[in-house]
CSV table of C-alpha atoms in Angstrom, one decimal:
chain,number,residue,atom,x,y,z
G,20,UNK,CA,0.0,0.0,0.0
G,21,UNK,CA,1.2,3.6,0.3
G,22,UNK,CA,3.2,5.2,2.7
G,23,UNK,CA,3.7,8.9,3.1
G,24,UNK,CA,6.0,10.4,5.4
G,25,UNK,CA,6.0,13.9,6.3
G,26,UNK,CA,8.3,16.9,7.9
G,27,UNK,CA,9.1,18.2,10.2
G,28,UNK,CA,6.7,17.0,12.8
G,29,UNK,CA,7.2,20.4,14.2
G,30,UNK,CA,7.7,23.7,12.8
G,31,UNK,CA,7.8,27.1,14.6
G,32,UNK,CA,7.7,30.5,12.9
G,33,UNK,CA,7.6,34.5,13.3
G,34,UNK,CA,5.0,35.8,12.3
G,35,UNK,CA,4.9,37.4,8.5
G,36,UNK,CA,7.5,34.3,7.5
G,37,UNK,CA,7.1,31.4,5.3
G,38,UNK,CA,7.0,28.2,6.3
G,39,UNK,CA,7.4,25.1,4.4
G,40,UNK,CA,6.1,21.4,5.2
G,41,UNK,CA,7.2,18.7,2.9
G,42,UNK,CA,5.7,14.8,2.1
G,43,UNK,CA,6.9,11.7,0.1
G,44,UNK,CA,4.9,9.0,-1.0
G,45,UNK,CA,5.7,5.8,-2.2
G,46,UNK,CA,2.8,4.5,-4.6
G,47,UNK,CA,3.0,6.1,-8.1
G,48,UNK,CA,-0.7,5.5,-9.0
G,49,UNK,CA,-1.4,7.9,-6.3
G,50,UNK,CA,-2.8,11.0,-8.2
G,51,UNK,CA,-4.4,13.4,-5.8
G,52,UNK,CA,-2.8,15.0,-2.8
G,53,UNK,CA,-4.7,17.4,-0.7
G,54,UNK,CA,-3.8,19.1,2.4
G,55,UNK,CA,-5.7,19.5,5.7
G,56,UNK,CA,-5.5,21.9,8.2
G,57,UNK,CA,-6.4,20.5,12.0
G,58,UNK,CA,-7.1,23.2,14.9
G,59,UNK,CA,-7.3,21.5,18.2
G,60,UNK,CA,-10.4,19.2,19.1
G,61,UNK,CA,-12.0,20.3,15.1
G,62,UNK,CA,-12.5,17.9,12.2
G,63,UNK,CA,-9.4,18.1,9.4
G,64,UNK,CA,-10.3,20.7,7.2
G,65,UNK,CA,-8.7,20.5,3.2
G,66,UNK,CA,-7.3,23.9,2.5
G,67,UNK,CA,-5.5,23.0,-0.8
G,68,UNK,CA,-5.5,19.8,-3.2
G,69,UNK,CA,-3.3,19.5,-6.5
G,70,UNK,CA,-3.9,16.5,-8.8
G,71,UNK,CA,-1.1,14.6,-10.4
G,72,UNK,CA,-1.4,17.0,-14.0
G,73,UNK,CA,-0.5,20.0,-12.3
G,74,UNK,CA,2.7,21.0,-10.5
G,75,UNK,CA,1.9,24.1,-9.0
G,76,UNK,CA,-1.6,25.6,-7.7
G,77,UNK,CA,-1.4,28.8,-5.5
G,78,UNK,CA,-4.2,30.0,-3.3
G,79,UNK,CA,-3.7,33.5,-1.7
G,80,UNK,CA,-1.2,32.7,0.9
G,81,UNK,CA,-1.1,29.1,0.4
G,82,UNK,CA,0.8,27.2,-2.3
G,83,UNK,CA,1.5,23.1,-3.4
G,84,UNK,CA,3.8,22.1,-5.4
G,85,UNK,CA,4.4,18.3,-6.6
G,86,UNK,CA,7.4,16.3,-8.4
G,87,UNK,CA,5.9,13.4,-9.5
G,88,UNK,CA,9.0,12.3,-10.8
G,89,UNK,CA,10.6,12.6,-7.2
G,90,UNK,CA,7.3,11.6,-5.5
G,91,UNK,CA,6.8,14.9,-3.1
G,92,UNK,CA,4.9,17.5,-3.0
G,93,UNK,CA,5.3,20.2,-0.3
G,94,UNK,CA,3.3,23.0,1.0
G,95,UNK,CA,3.8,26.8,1.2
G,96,UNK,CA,2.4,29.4,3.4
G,97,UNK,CA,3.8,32.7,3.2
G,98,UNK,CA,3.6,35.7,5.3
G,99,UNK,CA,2.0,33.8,8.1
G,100,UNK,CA,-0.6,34.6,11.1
G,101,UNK,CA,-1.1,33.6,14.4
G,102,UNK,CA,-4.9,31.8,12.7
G,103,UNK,CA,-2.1,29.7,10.9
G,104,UNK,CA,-1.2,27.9,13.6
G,105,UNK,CA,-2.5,24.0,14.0
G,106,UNK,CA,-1.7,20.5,12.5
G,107,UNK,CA,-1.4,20.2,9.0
G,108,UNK,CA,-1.9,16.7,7.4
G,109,UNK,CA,-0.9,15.7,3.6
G,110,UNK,CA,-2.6,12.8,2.2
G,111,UNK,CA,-2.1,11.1,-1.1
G,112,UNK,CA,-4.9,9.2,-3.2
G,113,UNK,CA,-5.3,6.9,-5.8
G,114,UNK,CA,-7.5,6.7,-8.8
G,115,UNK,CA,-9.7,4.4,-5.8
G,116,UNK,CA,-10.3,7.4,-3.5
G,117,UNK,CA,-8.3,5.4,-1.1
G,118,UNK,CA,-6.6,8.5,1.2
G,119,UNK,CA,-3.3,8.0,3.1
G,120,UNK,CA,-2.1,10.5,5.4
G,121,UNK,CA,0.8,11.6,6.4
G,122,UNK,CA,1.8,11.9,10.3
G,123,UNK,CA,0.9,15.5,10.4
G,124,UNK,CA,2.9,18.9,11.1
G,125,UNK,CA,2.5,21.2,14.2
G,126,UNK,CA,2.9,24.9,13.3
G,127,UNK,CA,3.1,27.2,15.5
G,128,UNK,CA,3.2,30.7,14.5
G,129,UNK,CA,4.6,33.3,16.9
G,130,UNK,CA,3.3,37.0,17.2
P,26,UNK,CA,-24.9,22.5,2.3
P,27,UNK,CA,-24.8,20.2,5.2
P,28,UNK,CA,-21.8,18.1,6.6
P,29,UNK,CA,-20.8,14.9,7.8
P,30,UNK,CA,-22.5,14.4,10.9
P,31,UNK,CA,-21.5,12.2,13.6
P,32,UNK,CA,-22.3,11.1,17.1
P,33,UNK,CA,-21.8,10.6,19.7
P,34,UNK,CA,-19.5,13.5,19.9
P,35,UNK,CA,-17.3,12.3,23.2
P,36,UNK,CA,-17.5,8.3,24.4
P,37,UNK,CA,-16.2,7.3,28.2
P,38,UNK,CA,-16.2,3.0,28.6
P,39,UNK,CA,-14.4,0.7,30.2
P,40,UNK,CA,-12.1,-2.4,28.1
P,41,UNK,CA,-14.1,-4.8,27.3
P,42,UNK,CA,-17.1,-3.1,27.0
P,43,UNK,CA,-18.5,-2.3,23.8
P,44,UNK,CA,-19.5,0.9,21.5
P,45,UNK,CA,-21.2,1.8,18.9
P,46,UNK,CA,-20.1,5.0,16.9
P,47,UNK,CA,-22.7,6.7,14.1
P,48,UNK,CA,-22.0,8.8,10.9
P,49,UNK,CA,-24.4,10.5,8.4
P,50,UNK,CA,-22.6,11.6,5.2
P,51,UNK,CA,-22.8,14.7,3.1
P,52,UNK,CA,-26.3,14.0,0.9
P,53,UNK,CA,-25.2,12.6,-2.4
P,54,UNK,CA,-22.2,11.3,-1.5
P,55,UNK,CA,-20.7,7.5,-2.6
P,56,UNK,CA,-17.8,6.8,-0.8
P,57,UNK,CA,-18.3,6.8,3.2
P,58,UNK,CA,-14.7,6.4,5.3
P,59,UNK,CA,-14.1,5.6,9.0
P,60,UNK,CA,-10.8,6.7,10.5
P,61,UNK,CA,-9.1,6.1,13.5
P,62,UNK,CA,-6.7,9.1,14.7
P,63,UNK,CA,-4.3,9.2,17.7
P,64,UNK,CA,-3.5,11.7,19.2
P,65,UNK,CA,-0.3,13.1,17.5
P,66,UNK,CA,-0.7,10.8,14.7
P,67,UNK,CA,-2.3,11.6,11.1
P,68,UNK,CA,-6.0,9.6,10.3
P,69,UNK,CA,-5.3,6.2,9.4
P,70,UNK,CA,-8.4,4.6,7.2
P,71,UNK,CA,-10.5,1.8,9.3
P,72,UNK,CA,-12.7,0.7,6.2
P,73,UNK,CA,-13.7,2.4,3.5
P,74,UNK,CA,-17.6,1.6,2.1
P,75,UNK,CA,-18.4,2.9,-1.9
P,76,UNK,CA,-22.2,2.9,-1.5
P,77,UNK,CA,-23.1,-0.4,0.5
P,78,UNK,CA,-20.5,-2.4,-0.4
P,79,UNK,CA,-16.5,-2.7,1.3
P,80,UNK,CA,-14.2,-1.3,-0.5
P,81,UNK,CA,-11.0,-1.6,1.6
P,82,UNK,CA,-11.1,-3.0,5.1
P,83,UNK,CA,-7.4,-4.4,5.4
P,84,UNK,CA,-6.9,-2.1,8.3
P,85,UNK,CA,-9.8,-2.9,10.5
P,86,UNK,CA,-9.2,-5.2,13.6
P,87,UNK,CA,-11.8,-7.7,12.6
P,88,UNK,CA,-11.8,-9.5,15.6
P,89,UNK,CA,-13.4,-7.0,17.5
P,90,UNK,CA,-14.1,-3.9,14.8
P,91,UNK,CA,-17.4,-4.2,12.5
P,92,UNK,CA,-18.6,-1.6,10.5
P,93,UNK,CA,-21.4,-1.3,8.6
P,94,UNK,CA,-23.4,1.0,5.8
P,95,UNK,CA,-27.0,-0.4,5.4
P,96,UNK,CA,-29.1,1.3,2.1
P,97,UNK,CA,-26.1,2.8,1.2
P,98,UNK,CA,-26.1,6.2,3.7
P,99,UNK,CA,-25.5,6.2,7.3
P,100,UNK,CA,-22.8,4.0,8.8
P,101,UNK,CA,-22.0,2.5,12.1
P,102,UNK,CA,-19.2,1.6,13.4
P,103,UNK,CA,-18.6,-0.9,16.8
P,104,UNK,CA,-16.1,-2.4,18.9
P,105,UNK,CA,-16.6,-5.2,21.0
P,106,UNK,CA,-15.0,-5.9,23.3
P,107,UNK,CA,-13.1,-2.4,23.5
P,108,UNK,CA,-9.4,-2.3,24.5
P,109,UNK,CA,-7.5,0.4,26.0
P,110,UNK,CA,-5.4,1.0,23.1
P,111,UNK,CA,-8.5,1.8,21.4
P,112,UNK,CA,-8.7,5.3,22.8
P,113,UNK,CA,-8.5,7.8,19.7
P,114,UNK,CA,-10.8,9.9,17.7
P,115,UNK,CA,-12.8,7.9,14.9
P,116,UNK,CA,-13.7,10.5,12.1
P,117,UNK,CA,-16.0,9.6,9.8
P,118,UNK,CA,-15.1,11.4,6.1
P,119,UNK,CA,-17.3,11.2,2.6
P,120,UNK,CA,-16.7,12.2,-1.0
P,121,UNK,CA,-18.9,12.0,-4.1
P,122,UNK,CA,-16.9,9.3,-5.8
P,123,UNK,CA,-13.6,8.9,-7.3
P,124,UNK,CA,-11.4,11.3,-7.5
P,125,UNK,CA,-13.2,14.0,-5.1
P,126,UNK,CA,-12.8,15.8,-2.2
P,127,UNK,CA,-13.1,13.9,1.0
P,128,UNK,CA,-15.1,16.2,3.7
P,129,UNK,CA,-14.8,14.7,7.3
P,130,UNK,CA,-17.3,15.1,10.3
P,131,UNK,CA,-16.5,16.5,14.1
P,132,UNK,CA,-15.4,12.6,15.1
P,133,UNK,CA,-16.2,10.3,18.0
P,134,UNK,CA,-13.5,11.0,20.7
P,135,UNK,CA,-13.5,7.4,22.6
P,136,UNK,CA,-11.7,7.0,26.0
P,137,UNK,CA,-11.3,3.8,27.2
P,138,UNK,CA,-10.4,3.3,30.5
């Protein structure tokens, strides 16, 4: 089946920097990989998903970009809040809608 | 447009007891899912139901997981007997069908003591 791994598990930040999470994923039939942002005790909410025919998408402050060749695909948020901060999972599906997550990333943005 | 409801939203049982977990899906939608999620850890997929029929359940502890999607809508989702290394949060997620967004509910957090 698929694995994805993702870093750091942790990732602090000033407020108004970027930050950068990164995943890998081992199954190249998986062609959608959508990111979800988790605030504490809430349901995962997606934020930004890029399919497997695109290697950029942008979103205000949020971008994804994806190497299939490499197999990652990373996320970018730039001039960051203090709303920003929570868990961010990526997760990478198959042409099955079978979702596989990765083991999520705790950003904390300072003031 | 509604979510994916769930309930109950918080669980408290001893091991060995059992419990039953209940999820409504976005209207419309195919594919049902049911998580399990530990704290610190990302969702890992339980079973995964494409109308009334199983999909993917490698992942669920059959011995004492059972899960099922009756008429193709609402889902449940039991373990019996529980075990204290069942304690987690058990999201329940749909999408529309192949290839769409997967929308989850508030989830089921179960301590068992």
């Amino acid at each position: 089946g698929e694995n994805v791994e993702q870093h750091p598990s942790t990732l602090s930040v000033q407020e108004g920097d970027s930050a950068v999470i990164k995943c890998t994923y081992s199954d190249s039939a998986s062609n959608y990989f959508p990111w979800y942002k988790q605030e504490l005790g809430k349901r995962p909410q997606l934020i930004i998903d890029i399919r497997s025919n695109v290697g950029e998408k942008k979103d205000q402050r949020i971008a994804v970009t994806l190497n299939k060749t490499a197999k990652h695909f990373s996320l970018h948020i730039t001039e960051t809040q203090p709303e920003d901060s929570a868990v961010y999972f990526c997760a990478a599906a198959n042409t099955g809608n079978q979702f596989y997550f990765g083991t999520g990333t705790s950003l904390t943005v300072i003031p | 447009e509604a979510g994916v409801a769930q309930s109950p939203r918080y669980k408290i049982i001893e091991k060995r007891q059992s419990v039953a977990f209940w999820c409504n899906p976005i209207s419309g939608h195919a594919t049902l899912y049911w998580y399990q999620q530990i704290l610190g850890q990302g969702p890992k997929l339980l079973i995964q139901f494409q109308n009334n029929g199983v999909v993917d359940d490698s992942q669920l502890p059959k011995d004492r997981f059972s899960a099922e999607r009756l008429k193709g809508v609402d889902s449940t989702l039991k373990i019996q007997p529980a075990k204290l290394e069942d304690s987690a949060v058990y999201l329940c997620a749909s999408s529309l069908s192949d290839g769409e967004k997967l929308f989850f509910g508030s989830g089921t957090q179960l301590s068992v003591l």
